[in-house]
Amino acid sequence: NFSLLYRLSLDNYDQRNTRFINKGGPRQPDGELTTVNTTNFLTDQILNLVYNFRLSPDLTVDGILGVNLRAETQRVTVANSEQQFVYNLFNHQNFIQHNNFSFLTEERTNGVYLTGTFGYKDFLYLNLQGRNDWTSTLEQDNRSVFYPSASLSFVASDAIPSITNSNMVNLLKFRFGYGTSAGYPDPYRTRSVLGSETNSFVTANGVVLNTNTVDNFLGNPDLEHELIEEFEFGLEGRFFQGRFGVDLSLYNKQSTDLIVDLPLDPATGFLATAVNAADVVNRGIELALDLAVPIPGPVRWDARWNFTRNISEVNSILEGIERVQIDAAAFIEGAETQGTLGDVGAYAIPGEQYGVFFGEQLLKDDQGRFIVDQEGSYQIGSDFAVIGDPNPDYQMNLFNTFSWKGLSLGFQFQYVKGGDIYSSTAAALLARGNSTDSDIDRNLPRILPNAVKGDGTENDIQVYIGDEAFNSFFNGEGFVFDGTVLRLRQASLSYAMPQGILENTPFGAMNITLSGENLWFNAPNTPEGLNFDPEISSTGVGNSRGFDFRTAPTARRYGVVLSLTF
C-alpha cells in the first residue's frame, strides 16, 4: 500500500552578454565595452510517500505525503570599460577606464504537503490538498504560508449506465474545484541594502577612498505573500465513439495582496518600495473541441480548436493611492520626445483591467478627431489618462493533423484579438520615415489628417512633416498599436519507420520529425510596411505585458528531431 519516491532535479544555465561601441560615434564618443556573465543554478528535491488503500468494495483512498526543498542561486559579474585606445579592438585591456561589479542572489523555499483522493464506485471523487511553504524572501513572522485546495468530480457516464447505451455518449464528466496558491517577492525586498564599493575616488594627494551607499530601494519588513483563490467549474465529454470531444472550464480567480513596487517621493531618500497593494479578479472561459473528421480513404484527419477569454479587473489598491505603477516605459530617448514620457507605464487602476497603459493622451473632440494647435500640431492633454490595454480580448488556436500510414502532417494557427502594444520600435521607424507607411516627400508641407482646429473647423494648417512625425508618434498615445495577430504558430512533418523494417534492429521505434515555429503572421492593425510582430516583449516574465523598447524582432525556428526507442 505504500511506495517511496525521491527525485533530485538540477537546472543550470550560463549566459554571456556583450555590448560594444567603437569610439567616434555620437552616442558614446570614447567607446564602450560591457560584458555580463550570469550563472543560474537551481536544485529541486522531492520526497513523496505515496499510499493507496481500498477501504471497502466501493470506497478507495489514495494520496501523497511529501516534502519539497527548492534552492536557486544566481551569480552575475559585470565588467564595464570606457575610453577605447585602439579602434575596433574589443577587449577590456584596450580600454582606459574600468567599472566592475558583481552580485549574488540566493532564494530558498521549503514545503510540506498532503493530498488525499477519496473514490466512490469509480464515478465520484473527492480530492483534498494542503501545502505549507516557508520562503526565504519574507521576514520570519511572514514566511510561513498555508494554502488548501479541494475538488469534486462526478463521472456521470459511469454512474448512470443508460447514458452510454446509445453509443452517442462515451464519457460525461463534471468537476468543481476550489484552489489556493501563494506568490512570493523577489529576494531582498524586505531589507534596505547597503552598497559597498572600493576605489570610488582618488584625492589630489593620492588617497584612495572606499564608499558605502544606501540603495534607492526602501526595504519593507512588513511585506507579505500574495494569495490567489480560484473557483472552477468544468465539463468533459466524449461522443460518437470518441470522434468528438469537448472540454469546458469556467473560472473565477481572486488575487489579493499583489506585490508591486510603489514609487516614493525622492525627498524620502528612496525612489521605490515593495508593498502589498492590489486586489485583482480574473474571470474567464476555456473551451476546447476536438473532432476526428470523417473522411473516406486511408487518411485520418484530427482537428482541435480551443478558445480562451479572460477579463481582469482591479478591485482595489492602497488606500489614498489613485493608481500603482507596475512597470515603466524605461527606454525613451529624451532628444526625440516632445514632452516628458517618464511616467508612462503599466498601472493597476481600480475599475480598469490589470496593467493598462497610462500616459500622455492626444486631445480629441466628441467625434474622435484630433485637435491641433495654432501651428497645426496635435495637442497633447495636460492630464495623463488610460491610453491602451495590453490584455487580449480573446485567443483561439486551431490544430490539424493529417495521418497516412507512417506519415503525419500537423500545423497550428493562432488568432489573438486585441491587446495593445506600446512600441518604441514602430514609433521610431515611422517618425524617421524608415517605413513605406511614411514613404512621402518629407520636404513638402502637410496637413495632419483626421483633425480639427480649436474652434471645431476642419484642419487646414500646413506643417513640416519632419517635425510633426515626431509630434505624432513620440507621445504616450502615439506609441500604442493594436496587437491583433493571426499566426501560423507551428507546422511539422513526421515519419514513423514501419515495424517490419525494425524487426532485426535493436530499435523498438524510430521517428523523424521536421518542424518549424512562427512561420508566418499577419498583424492587420499595425503599420503594414513595418512587418511588425506584436508578440515581442521587452519586460520578460512578470506582472506587465505589451512593452517594446527597441526589442529584437521575433524569429522563425526550424528543427529536426530523431527519436529512437530500444
mmCIF file of C-alpha atoms in Angstrom, residues 164-362:
data_model
loop_
_atom_site.group_PDB
_atom_site.id
_atom_site.type_symbol
_atom_site.label_atom_id
_atom_site.label_comp_id
_atom_site.label_asym_id
_atom_site.label_seq_id
_atom_site.Cartn_x
_atom_site.Cartn_y
_atom_site.Cartn_z
ATOM 1 C CA THR A 164 -23.768 5.290 -22.734
ATOM 2 C CA ASN A 165 -26.254 2.708 -24.008
ATOM 3 C CA SER A 166 -26.958 4.645 -27.201
ATOM 4 C CA ASN A 167 -23.261 4.745 -28.164
ATOM 5 C CA MET A 168 -23.662 8.505 -28.642
ATOM 6 C CA VAL A 169 -22.058 9.332 -25.273
ATOM 7 C CA ASN A 170 -18.794 7.655 -24.331
ATOM 8 C CA LEU A 171 -17.772 9.930 -21.438
ATOM 9 C CA LEU A 172 -19.542 12.672 -19.499
ATOM 10 C CA LYS A 173 -17.732 14.159 -16.527
ATOM 11 C CA PHE A 174 -18.363 17.205 -14.334
ATOM 12 C CA ARG A 175 -15.871 18.775 -11.972
ATOM 13 C CA PHE A 176 -15.946 21.511 -9.341
ATOM 14 C CA GLY A 177 -12.829 22.918 -7.778
ATOM 15 C CA TYR A 178 -11.538 25.403 -5.245
ATOM 16 C CA GLY A 179 -7.840 26.108 -5.077
ATOM 17 C CA THR A 180 -5.428 28.489 -3.429
ATOM 18 C CA SER A 181 -1.793 29.293 -4.089
ATOM 19 C CA ALA A 182 0.747 31.859 -2.995
ATOM 20 C CA GLY A 183 3.170 34.238 -4.653
ATOM 21 C CA TYR A 184 6.394 35.459 -3.102
ATOM 22 C CA PRO A 185 8.543 38.561 -3.670
ATOM 23 C CA ASP A 186 11.964 38.543 -5.247
ATOM 24 C CA PRO A 187 14.867 38.284 -2.789
ATOM 25 C CA TYR A 188 15.978 41.280 -0.736
ATOM 26 C CA ARG A 189 12.726 43.277 -0.896
ATOM 27 C CA THR A 190 12.199 43.359 2.879
ATOM 28 C CA ARG A 191 15.541 44.909 3.838
ATOM 29 C CA SER A 192 17.306 48.048 2.695
ATOM 30 C CA VAL A 193 20.550 47.015 1.027
ATOM 31 C CA LEU A 194 23.942 48.532 1.785
ATOM 32 C CA GLY A 195 26.173 49.009 -1.248
ATOM 33 C CA SER A 196 29.933 48.605 -0.933
ATOM 34 C CA GLU A 197 32.411 49.985 -3.469
ATOM 35 C CA THR A 198 36.184 50.239 -3.373
ATOM 36 C CA ASN A 199 38.362 52.772 -5.180
ATOM 37 C CA SER A 200 35.470 55.177 -5.655
ATOM 38 C CA PHE A 201 37.587 58.328 -5.535
ATOM 39 C CA VAL A 202 41.239 59.290 -5.545
ATOM 40 C CA THR A 203 42.116 62.562 -3.823
ATOM 41 C CA ALA A 204 44.691 65.049 -5.056
ATOM 42 C CA ASN A 205 47.119 63.551 -2.544
ATOM 43 C CA GLY A 206 46.607 60.088 -4.000
ATOM 44 C CA VAL A 207 44.460 58.764 -1.173
ATOM 45 C CA VAL A 208 42.024 56.083 -2.345
ATOM 46 C CA LEU A 209 38.516 56.380 -0.879
ATOM 47 C CA ASN A 210 36.144 53.434 -0.430
ATOM 48 C CA THR A 211 32.406 54.028 -0.005
ATOM 49 C CA ASN A 212 29.234 52.514 1.396
ATOM 50 C CA THR A 213 25.938 53.646 -0.100
ATOM 51 C CA VAL A 214 22.267 53.221 0.803
ATOM 52 C CA ASP A 215 20.252 51.688 -2.019
ATOM 53 C CA ASN A 216 17.477 53.707 -3.670
ATOM 54 C CA PHE A 217 15.016 50.899 -2.856
ATOM 55 C CA LEU A 218 13.455 51.009 0.619
ATOM 56 C CA GLY A 219 13.046 47.574 2.183
ATOM 57 C CA ASN A 220 9.631 46.735 3.611
ATOM 58 C CA PRO A 221 9.878 44.309 6.573
ATOM 59 C CA ASP A 222 6.049 44.020 6.718
ATOM 60 C CA LEU A 223 5.790 42.651 3.168
ATOM 61 C CA GLU A 224 3.581 39.558 2.927
ATOM 62 C CA HIS A 225 2.886 36.873 0.346
ATOM 63 C CA GLU A 226 0.332 37.163 -2.444
ATOM 64 C CA LEU A 227 -2.729 34.919 -2.154
ATOM 65 C CA ILE A 228 -4.663 33.547 -5.119
ATOM 66 C CA GLU A 229 -8.066 31.862 -4.676
ATOM 67 C CA GLU A 230 -9.853 30.243 -7.596
ATOM 68 C CA PHE A 231 -13.225 28.601 -8.189
ATOM 69 C CA GLU A 232 -13.663 26.472 -11.302
ATOM 70 C CA PHE A 233 -16.422 24.511 -12.988
ATOM 71 C CA GLY A 234 -15.568 22.055 -15.738
ATOM 72 C CA LEU A 235 -17.243 19.684 -18.130
ATOM 73 C CA GLU A 236 -15.579 16.973 -20.180
ATOM 74 C CA GLY A 237 -17.266 14.764 -22.739
ATOM 75 C CA ARG A 238 -16.533 12.252 -25.489
ATOM 76 C CA PHE A 239 -19.185 11.399 -28.053
ATOM 77 C CA PHE A 240 -19.845 9.241 -31.124
ATOM 78 C CA GLN A 241 -17.306 6.508 -30.405
ATOM 79 C CA GLY A 242 -14.755 9.086 -29.305
ATOM 80 C CA ARG A 243 -14.844 11.029 -32.567
ATOM 81 C CA PHE A 244 -15.995 14.257 -30.928
ATOM 82 C CA GLY A 245 -14.844 15.727 -27.632
ATOM 83 C CA VAL A 246 -15.474 18.817 -25.557
ATOM 84 C CA ASP A 247 -13.611 20.261 -22.567
ATOM 85 C CA LEU A 248 -15.054 23.361 -20.905
ATOM 86 C CA SER A 249 -13.754 25.349 -17.917
ATOM 87 C CA LEU A 250 -15.267 28.427 -16.277
ATOM 88 C CA TYR A 251 -13.238 30.097 -13.561
ATOM 89 C CA ASN A 252 -13.189 32.998 -11.159
ATOM 90 C CA LYS A 253 -9.786 33.855 -9.719
ATOM 91 C CA GLN A 254 -9.319 36.362 -6.897
ATOM 92 C CA SER A 255 -5.770 37.650 -6.293
ATOM 93 C CA THR A 256 -5.189 39.629 -3.120
ATOM 94 C CA ASP A 257 -2.196 41.476 -1.684
ATOM 95 C CA LEU A 258 -0.401 41.529 -5.029
ATOM 96 C CA ILE A 259 3.182 42.732 -4.658
ATOM 97 C CA VAL A 260 4.090 45.835 -6.669
ATOM 98 C CA ASP A 261 6.834 48.461 -6.491
ATOM 99 C CA LEU A 262 5.378 51.719 -5.164
ATOM 100 C CA PRO A 263 7.232 54.885 -6.315
ATOM 101 C CA LEU A 264 8.278 57.193 -3.479
ATOM 102 C CA ASP A 265 8.973 60.905 -3.324
ATOM 103 C CA PRO A 266 12.774 61.310 -3.770
ATOM 104 C CA ALA A 267 12.675 63.610 -0.731
ATOM 105 C CA THR A 268 12.318 60.460 1.383
ATOM 106 C CA GLY A 269 15.790 59.383 0.288
ATOM 107 C CA PHE A 270 14.382 56.460 -1.692
ATOM 108 C CA LEU A 271 12.765 56.019 -5.090
ATOM 109 C CA ALA A 272 10.541 52.971 -4.508
ATOM 110 C CA THR A 273 9.473 50.270 -2.079
ATOM 111 C CA ALA A 274 7.616 46.953 -2.382
ATOM 112 C CA VAL A 275 4.085 46.797 -0.973
ATOM 113 C CA ASN A 276 1.047 44.513 -0.992
ATOM 114 C CA ALA A 277 -1.004 46.958 -2.989
ATOM 115 C CA ALA A 278 -3.627 45.433 -5.285
ATOM 116 C CA ASP A 279 -6.615 43.104 -5.330
ATOM 117 C CA VAL A 280 -7.491 41.769 -8.780
ATOM 118 C CA VAL A 281 -10.232 39.462 -10.029
ATOM 119 C CA ASN A 282 -9.930 37.379 -13.218
ATOM 120 C CA ARG A 283 -12.953 35.718 -14.803
ATOM 121 C CA GLY A 284 -12.681 33.575 -17.867
ATOM 122 C CA ILE A 285 -13.609 30.670 -20.062
ATOM 123 C CA GLU A 286 -11.510 27.946 -21.643
ATOM 124 C CA LEU A 287 -13.208 25.807 -24.281
ATOM 125 C CA ALA A 288 -11.651 23.039 -26.386
ATOM 126 C CA LEU A 289 -13.353 20.973 -29.101
ATOM 127 C CA ASP A 290 -11.719 18.075 -30.922
ATOM 128 C CA LEU A 291 -13.015 16.083 -33.864
ATOM 129 C CA ALA A 292 -11.866 13.074 -35.819
ATOM 130 C CA VAL A 293 -13.150 14.334 -39.174
ATOM 131 C CA PRO A 294 -14.972 11.532 -41.021
ATOM 132 C CA ILE A 295 -13.336 11.438 -44.465
ATOM 133 C CA PRO A 296 -13.185 8.436 -46.808
ATOM 134 C CA GLY A 297 -9.953 6.628 -47.569
ATOM 135 C CA PRO A 298 -6.899 5.769 -45.502
ATOM 136 C CA VAL A 299 -6.128 9.361 -44.449
ATOM 137 C CA ARG A 300 -7.041 10.314 -40.871
ATOM 138 C CA TRP A 301 -7.825 13.943 -40.086
ATOM 139 C CA ASP A 302 -7.805 15.077 -36.437
ATOM 140 C CA ALA A 303 -8.775 18.654 -35.671
ATOM 141 C CA ARG A 304 -8.755 20.555 -32.368
ATOM 142 C CA TRP A 305 -9.955 24.084 -31.655
ATOM 143 C CA ASN A 306 -9.654 25.969 -28.414
ATOM 144 C CA PHE A 307 -10.862 29.351 -27.230
ATOM 145 C CA THR A 308 -9.766 31.344 -24.174
ATOM 146 C CA ARG A 309 -11.083 34.624 -22.856
ATOM 147 C CA ASN A 310 -10.007 36.312 -19.635
ATOM 148 C CA ILE A 311 -11.323 39.549 -18.176
ATOM 149 C CA SER A 312 -9.419 41.078 -15.292
ATOM 150 C CA GLU A 313 -10.428 43.967 -13.084
ATOM 151 C CA VAL A 314 -8.565 45.771 -10.339
ATOM 152 C CA ASN A 315 -10.901 45.851 -7.351
ATOM 153 C CA SER A 316 -8.803 47.975 -5.021
ATOM 154 C CA ILE A 317 -5.337 49.286 -4.280
ATOM 155 C CA LEU A 318 -3.710 51.023 -1.343
ATOM 156 C CA GLU A 319 -5.994 53.450 0.434
ATOM 157 C CA GLY A 320 -5.279 57.016 -0.604
ATOM 158 C CA ILE A 321 -3.482 55.968 -3.819
ATOM 159 C CA GLU A 322 -5.207 56.508 -7.187
ATOM 160 C CA ARG A 323 -3.020 54.085 -9.130
ATOM 161 C CA VAL A 324 0.067 51.940 -8.687
ATOM 162 C CA GLN A 325 2.733 51.644 -11.362
ATOM 163 C CA ILE A 326 3.631 48.055 -12.273
ATOM 164 C CA ASP A 327 6.214 48.775 -14.977
ATOM 165 C CA ALA A 328 7.563 51.932 -16.599
ATOM 166 C CA ALA A 329 8.473 52.801 -20.174
ATOM 167 C CA ALA A 330 12.136 52.968 -19.252
ATOM 168 C CA PHE A 331 13.714 53.194 -22.691
ATOM 169 C CA ILE A 332 12.757 56.587 -24.124
ATOM 170 C CA GLU A 333 15.268 58.742 -25.982
ATOM 171 C CA GLY A 334 14.867 62.192 -24.469
ATOM 172 C CA ALA A 335 16.158 64.017 -27.540
ATOM 173 C CA GLU A 336 13.369 62.551 -29.646
ATOM 174 C CA THR A 337 10.479 63.375 -27.340
ATOM 175 C CA GLN A 338 8.372 66.469 -27.479
ATOM 176 C CA GLY A 339 7.352 66.144 -23.845
ATOM 177 C CA THR A 340 8.049 64.061 -20.796
ATOM 178 C CA LEU A 341 7.289 60.364 -21.041
ATOM 179 C CA GLY A 342 8.951 59.186 -17.868
ATOM 180 C CA ASP A 343 5.669 58.306 -16.138
ATOM 181 C CA VAL A 344 4.225 56.226 -18.989
ATOM 182 C CA GLY A 345 3.817 52.641 -17.911
ATOM 183 C CA ALA A 346 1.592 49.774 -16.901
ATOM 184 C CA TYR A 347 -0.637 50.521 -13.926
ATOM 185 C CA ALA A 348 -3.105 48.965 -11.525
ATOM 186 C CA ILE A 349 -6.088 51.325 -11.511
ATOM 187 C CA PRO A 350 -9.355 50.459 -9.729
ATOM 188 C CA GLY A 351 -12.100 49.680 -12.230
ATOM 189 C CA GLU A 352 -9.636 49.001 -15.078
ATOM 190 C CA GLN A 353 -8.047 45.807 -16.319
ATOM 191 C CA TYR A 354 -4.743 44.996 -14.659
ATOM 192 C CA GLY A 355 -1.721 46.514 -16.388
ATOM 193 C CA VAL A 356 -3.387 49.150 -18.589
ATOM 194 C CA PHE A 357 -1.138 51.783 -20.192
ATOM 195 C CA PHE A 358 -1.349 55.177 -18.517
ATOM 196 C CA GLY A 359 0.308 58.206 -20.081
ATOM 197 C CA GLU A 360 0.021 61.232 -22.341
ATOM 198 C CA GLN A 361 -3.153 61.424 -24.399
ATOM 199 C CA LEU A 362 -3.784 63.356 -27.594
#
